[in-house]
Amino acid sequence: MKILKGDAGNVDLSGPIKLTDDQKKRFINYFQERCQVIEVEETKKFREKRTGEKFFTREWAIEEDVILHNLTLTPKQMMEKLRRSEMSVDMRRSEVIGPILVFANEIGLEICEENIEEIVIAFRKKKIDEKEERKRARQEERNKIKQIDIDIKSLESLKNRLKELSFLKRSIPEQYSEEEVEKVIKEIKRIQNLR
Amino acid sequence: MSGQGVWKMKFFIKGDLIDFESPIPMDEQQLTEFQEFMNDLVAESPKGELVIQEVKEKYKTYSKENSEKGRPWTIQELLILTHPKTNEEIQSEIGRTEMSVRMHRAKFVPEFMSWARKNGYSSKQITIEIITKYLEGSK
């Protein structure tokens, strides 16, 4: 097992590590005792790039955004508390300060030490909901397109079936079904109406 | 990783494999502790052996000075930064770039709000006089 030690103080695994269920639990617990906010997610594919191969950014947890807006902390204290660089703190602040001011005004709250946590949590929740909604809309759009592709492919075979039925009517009437013809025509019309 | 901070760690798992979402910041002591922990963990497996490899990281250069270059900010502009308006609205109102608005807002607003609060001013009643007082105090 290889651990990569970056010269800027970032530590990485050289790749995913194989652990038993018990080891996995201990591994996660080890970090849970040290950093408070832990998330475990099932994945289909692990990242290929490791420290040294690219510049990494970490997602901001809601709890981190609350600290970021803690009006009593100095920038240095904030960087230490969040274990993030000055650039990371500045960039994140630049991303969220404006939208949070607007949001606080929308919900009628004044930004101050007593309610900053409430505002940040509500703001992030709104953003998460919006993201979920966008994701759902994208998925719906993709499903529609997929269905259109399927329908277009089936259009050809429906037309062929119609020709076959016409042939059957003339040559093997006992295999001909008026009901099927109607069904095929109805389906063709439905697909043509999608255009 | 001292337990005093609030920061997020995410793991990805797939079957019996586990991985960090991204590299983890650790100082020397934290790395030593982690190494000890990992040594114990891998010692349980017959082929277990832990290797530490030093690598040169990729950096993004960041200069606070560069991000603050440009024409000085007037008190009127600073006042606008505290208003509940989007960065885009402020950008067109004062004729600066969006990046400039974002960066200066991030620098000015939290510190100013903190000071205003301590001095009993509501964030909804900020005036040029209050900002002037703040700037004089921070000189």
Coordinates of C-alpha atoms in Angstrom, one line a residue:
Chain A
M1 CA 0.0 0.0 0.0
K2 CA 1.4 3.4 -1.0
I3 CA 0.7 6.8 0.6
L4 CA 1.7 9.9 -1.4
K5 CA 3.1 12.7 0.6
G6 CA 2.8 16.0 -1.2
D7 CA 5.3 18.8 -0.7
A8 CA 2.5 21.2 0.1
G9 CA 1.2 19.1 2.9
N10 CA -1.5 17.1 1.1
V11 CA -1.6 13.4 1.6
D12 CA -3.2 11.0 -0.8
L13 CA -3.6 7.3 -1.5
S14 CA -1.9 6.0 -4.6
G15 CA -5.2 4.4 -5.5
P16 CA -8.3 2.9 -3.8
I17 CA -7.4 0.5 -1.0
K18 CA -8.9 -2.9 -0.4
L19 CA -10.2 -3.3 3.2
T20 CA -12.5 -5.7 5.0
D21 CA -15.8 -4.3 6.4
D22 CA -14.2 -4.0 9.8
Q23 CA -11.1 -2.3 8.5
K24 CA -13.3 0.1 6.5
K25 CA -15.2 1.0 9.6
R26 CA -12.0 1.7 11.5
F27 CA -10.5 3.7 8.6
I28 CA -13.6 6.0 8.4
N29 CA -13.8 6.3 12.2
Y30 CA -10.2 7.4 12.3
F31 CA -11.0 10.4 10.3
Q32 CA -14.4 10.9 11.9
E33 CA -12.7 11.5 15.2
R34 CA -10.5 14.2 13.6
C35 CA -12.6 16.2 11.2
Q36 CA -16.2 16.1 12.2
V37 CA -17.8 16.2 8.7
I38 CA -17.7 12.9 7.0
E39 CA -19.4 11.7 3.9
V40 CA -19.3 8.3 2.4
E41 CA -20.5 7.8 -1.1
E42 CA -20.9 4.7 -3.3
T43 CA -19.1 5.2 -6.6
K44 CA -18.9 3.4 -10.0
K45 CA -15.5 4.7 -10.8
F46 CA -12.6 6.0 -8.6
R47 CA -10.6 9.0 -9.6
E48 CA -7.5 8.4 -11.7
K49 CA -5.4 11.4 -10.9
R50 CA -3.5 11.6 -7.6
T51 CA -1.8 14.4 -5.8
G52 CA 1.1 15.6 -7.9
E53 CA -0.8 15.0 -11.1
K54 CA -3.3 17.8 -10.8
F55 CA -4.5 20.6 -8.6
F56 CA -7.3 19.4 -6.4
T57 CA -10.2 21.3 -4.9
R58 CA -12.4 20.1 -2.1
E59 CA -16.2 20.6 -2.0
W60 CA -17.4 22.9 0.7
A61 CA -19.6 21.4 3.4
I62 CA -22.4 23.4 4.8
E63 CA -20.6 23.4 8.2
E64 CA -17.6 24.9 6.5
D65 CA -19.7 27.6 4.9
V66 CA -21.0 28.5 8.4
I67 CA -17.4 28.9 9.6
L68 CA -16.6 30.9 6.5
H69 CA -19.2 33.4 7.6
N70 CA -18.3 33.5 11.3
L71 CA -17.9 37.2 11.8
T72 CA -15.8 36.7 14.9
L73 CA -12.9 34.8 13.3
T74 CA -9.8 36.4 11.8
P75 CA -8.8 35.2 8.3
K76 CA -5.9 33.3 9.9
Q77 CA -8.1 31.5 12.5
M78 CA -10.5 30.7 9.7
M79 CA -7.9 29.1 7.5
E80 CA -6.7 27.0 10.5
K81 CA -10.1 25.9 11.4
L82 CA -11.1 25.0 7.9
R83 CA -7.6 23.6 6.9
R84 CA -7.9 25.5 3.7
S85 CA -5.5 27.9 2.0
E86 CA -6.0 31.7 1.8
M87 CA -6.8 31.3 -1.9
S88 CA -9.5 28.7 -1.1
V89 CA -11.1 30.9 1.6
D90 CA -10.9 34.0 -0.5
M91 CA -12.4 32.3 -3.6
R92 CA -15.2 30.7 -1.7
R93 CA -16.0 33.9 0.0
S94 CA -16.1 35.7 -3.3
E95 CA -18.5 33.1 -4.6
V96 CA -21.0 33.2 -1.8
I97 CA -20.9 36.5 0.0
G98 CA -23.0 38.3 -2.7
P99 CA -25.6 35.6 -3.1
I100 CA -25.9 35.2 0.7
L101 CA -26.5 39.0 1.1
V102 CA -29.3 38.8 -1.5
F103 CA -30.7 35.6 0.0
A104 CA -30.8 37.0 3.6
N105 CA -32.6 40.0 2.3
E106 CA -35.1 37.8 0.4
I107 CA -36.0 35.8 3.6
G108 CA -36.0 39.0 5.6
L109 CA -33.1 38.2 8.0
E110 CA -30.2 40.5 8.9
I111 CA -26.8 39.0 8.7
C112 CA -25.3 38.9 12.2
E113 CA -23.5 36.5 14.5
E114 CA -26.8 35.2 16.0
N115 CA -28.4 34.1 12.7
I116 CA -25.6 33.6 10.3
E117 CA -25.7 29.9 10.8
E118 CA -29.4 29.8 10.1
I119 CA -29.0 31.9 6.9
V120 CA -26.1 29.9 5.6
I121 CA -27.8 26.6 6.2
A122 CA -31.0 27.8 4.5
F123 CA -29.0 29.3 1.6
R124 CA -27.1 26.0 1.0
K125 CA -30.3 24.0 1.3
K126 CA -31.9 26.2 -1.4
K127 CA -28.8 25.8 -3.6
I128 CA -28.9 22.0 -3.1
D129 CA -32.6 21.9 -3.9
E130 CA -32.0 24.0 -7.0
K131 CA -29.2 21.7 -8.1
E132 CA -31.4 18.6 -7.6
E133 CA -34.1 20.3 -9.6
R134 CA -31.7 21.0 -12.4
K135 CA -30.4 17.5 -12.3
R136 CA -34.0 16.1 -12.4
A137 CA -34.9 18.3 -15.3
R138 CA -31.7 17.3 -17.2
Q139 CA -32.5 13.6 -16.6
E140 CA -36.1 14.1 -17.8
E141 CA -34.7 15.8 -20.9
R142 CA -32.3 12.9 -21.5
N143 CA -35.1 10.4 -21.0
K144 CA -37.2 12.2 -23.6
I145 CA -34.4 12.2 -26.1
K146 CA -33.8 8.6 -25.5
Q147 CA -37.4 7.8 -26.0
I148 CA -37.5 9.7 -29.2
D149 CA -34.5 7.7 -30.5
I150 CA -36.2 4.5 -29.6
D151 CA -39.4 5.7 -31.3
I152 CA -37.6 6.7 -34.4
K153 CA -35.9 3.4 -34.7
S154 CA -39.2 1.6 -34.2
L155 CA -40.9 3.7 -36.8
E156 CA -39.1 1.9 -39.6
S157 CA -40.1 -1.5 -38.3
L158 CA -43.7 -0.4 -37.9
K159 CA -43.8 0.7 -41.5
N160 CA -42.4 -2.6 -42.5
R161 CA -45.0 -4.4 -40.4
L162 CA -47.7 -2.4 -42.2
K163 CA -46.4 -3.6 -45.6
E164 CA -46.3 -7.1 -44.3
L165 CA -49.9 -6.9 -43.1
S166 CA -50.9 -5.5 -46.5
F167 CA -49.3 -8.4 -48.2
L168 CA -51.0 -10.8 -45.8
K169 CA -54.4 -9.3 -46.5
R170 CA -53.9 -10.1 -50.2
S171 CA -52.2 -13.5 -50.0
I172 CA -52.8 -15.1 -46.6
P173 CA -56.0 -13.5 -45.3
E174 CA -56.3 -15.9 -42.3
Q175 CA -53.1 -14.3 -40.9
Y176 CA -54.3 -10.8 -41.5
S177 CA -55.6 -8.8 -38.6
E178 CA -57.4 -5.5 -39.0
E179 CA -57.0 -4.8 -35.3
E180 CA -53.2 -5.0 -35.7
V181 CA -53.2 -2.7 -38.6
E182 CA -55.1 -0.1 -36.6
K183 CA -52.7 -0.5 -33.7
V184 CA -49.7 -0.1 -36.0
I185 CA -51.1 3.0 -37.7
K186 CA -52.0 4.5 -34.3
E187 CA -48.4 4.0 -33.1
I188 CA -47.0 5.5 -36.3
K189 CA -49.2 8.5 -35.9
R190 CA -48.1 8.9 -32.3
I191 CA -44.4 8.9 -33.3
Q192 CA -45.0 11.2 -36.2
N193 CA -46.7 13.7 -33.9
L194 CA -43.5 13.8 -31.8
R195 CA -41.8 15.8 -34.6
Chain B
M1 CA -6.8 16.8 11.7
S2 CA -6.4 17.9 15.3
G3 CA -10.1 17.6 16.0
Q4 CA -10.4 21.4 16.5
G5 CA -11.4 22.2 13.0
V6 CA -14.6 21.9 11.0
W7 CA -13.7 20.5 7.7
K8 CA -15.1 17.9 5.4
M9 CA -13.8 14.6 4.3
K10 CA -15.5 12.5 1.7
F11 CA -14.8 8.8 1.0
F12 CA -15.8 6.9 -2.1
I13 CA -16.5 3.2 -1.8
K14 CA -17.1 0.4 -4.2
G15 CA -17.3 -3.1 -2.9
D16 CA -14.3 -3.6 -0.6
L17 CA -12.4 -0.7 -2.1
I18 CA -12.2 2.7 -0.4
D19 CA -10.6 6.0 -1.5
F20 CA -10.4 9.6 -0.5
E21 CA -12.4 12.1 -2.6
S22 CA -9.3 14.2 -2.9
P23 CA -6.0 14.6 -1.0
I24 CA -6.1 15.4 2.7
P25 CA -4.1 18.3 4.2
M26 CA -1.9 17.0 7.1
D27 CA 1.0 18.4 9.0
E28 CA 4.0 16.2 9.9
Q29 CA 2.5 15.1 13.2
Q30 CA -0.8 14.2 11.7
L31 CA 0.9 12.3 8.9
T32 CA 3.0 10.3 11.5
E33 CA -0.2 9.4 13.4
F34 CA -1.9 8.4 10.1
Q35 CA 1.1 6.3 9.2
E36 CA 1.0 4.5 12.5
F37 CA -2.7 3.9 12.1
M38 CA -2.2 2.6 8.6
N39 CA 0.7 0.4 9.6
D40 CA -1.5 -1.3 12.2
L41 CA -4.2 -1.7 9.6
V42 CA -2.1 -3.2 6.9
A43 CA -0.2 -5.4 9.4
E44 CA -3.4 -7.4 9.6
S45 CA -3.1 -8.4 5.9
P46 CA -0.4 -11.0 5.0
K47 CA 1.0 -8.9 2.2
G48 CA 0.7 -5.7 4.1
E49 CA 3.4 -3.2 3.7
L50 CA 3.1 0.6 3.8
V51 CA 5.3 2.7 1.6
I52 CA 5.4 6.5 1.7
Q53 CA 6.3 8.3 -1.5
E54 CA 7.1 12.0 -1.6
V55 CA 5.6 13.8 -4.6
K56 CA 5.7 17.4 -5.9
E57 CA 2.2 18.8 -5.9
K58 CA 0.6 21.0 -8.6
Y59 CA 0.0 24.5 -7.4
K60 CA -2.1 27.4 -8.4
T61 CA -0.4 30.6 -7.8
Y62 CA -2.4 33.1 -5.9
S63 CA -1.4 36.6 -5.0
K64 CA -3.7 38.6 -2.8
E65 CA -1.9 41.8 -3.9
N66 CA -2.6 41.1 -7.6
S67 CA -6.3 40.4 -6.8
E68 CA -6.5 43.8 -5.1
K69 CA -4.8 45.8 -7.8
G70 CA -6.8 48.4 -9.8
R71 CA -8.4 51.7 -9.1
P72 CA -9.1 52.5 -5.4
W73 CA -12.5 51.8 -4.0
T74 CA -14.6 54.8 -3.1
I75 CA -16.7 54.9 0.1
Q76 CA -19.9 55.0 -2.1
E77 CA -18.8 51.9 -3.9
L78 CA -18.0 50.1 -0.6
L79 CA -21.5 51.0 0.6
I80 CA -23.0 49.4 -2.6
L81 CA -21.0 46.2 -1.9
T82 CA -23.0 45.8 1.4
H83 CA -26.4 46.1 -0.4
P84 CA -28.4 43.0 -1.0
K85 CA -27.7 43.0 -4.8
T86 CA -26.2 40.4 -7.0
N87 CA -22.6 40.8 -8.1
E88 CA -23.8 41.4 -11.7
E89 CA -26.1 44.2 -10.6
I90 CA -23.3 45.9 -8.6
Q91 CA -20.9 45.3 -11.5
S92 CA -23.1 47.3 -13.9
E93 CA -23.9 49.9 -11.3
I94 CA -20.3 50.8 -10.5
G95 CA -18.6 49.8 -13.7
R96 CA -16.1 47.3 -12.4
T97 CA -15.5 43.7 -13.5
E98 CA -17.5 40.9 -11.9
M99 CA -14.3 39.4 -10.5
S100 CA -13.3 42.7 -9.0
V101 CA -16.7 43.0 -7.3
R102 CA -16.6 39.4 -6.1
M103 CA -13.1 39.6 -4.7
H104 CA -13.6 43.0 -3.0
R105 CA -16.9 42.0 -1.6
A106 CA -15.4 38.9 -0.1
K107 CA -12.6 40.9 1.5
F108 CA -14.6 43.9 2.7
V109 CA -18.1 42.8 3.6
P110 CA -17.4 40.1 6.3
E111 CA -14.8 42.3 8.1
F112 CA -17.0 45.4 7.9
M113 CA -20.1 43.5 9.0
S114 CA -18.3 42.1 12.0
W115 CA -17.1 45.6 13.0
A116 CA -20.5 47.1 12.4
R117 CA -22.2 44.5 14.5
K118 CA -19.7 45.0 17.4
N119 CA -20.3 48.7 17.2
G120 CA -24.1 48.3 17.3
Y121 CA -25.0 49.0 13.7
S122 CA -27.6 47.0 11.9
S123 CA -26.6 45.7 8.5
K124 CA -29.8 47.2 7.1
Q125 CA -28.8 50.7 8.2
I126 CA -25.3 51.0 6.8
T127 CA -24.5 54.6 5.6
I128 CA -21.5 56.3 4.2
E129 CA -20.8 57.8 7.6
I130 CA -20.6 54.4 9.2
I131 CA -18.2 53.1 6.5
T132 CA -16.1 56.2 6.9
K133 CA -15.9 55.6 10.7
Y134 CA -14.9 52.0 10.0
L135 CA -12.2 53.0 7.5
E136 CA -10.8 55.6 9.9
G137 CA -10.7 53.0 12.6
S138 CA -8.9 50.4 10.5
K139 CA -6.2 52.8 9.3

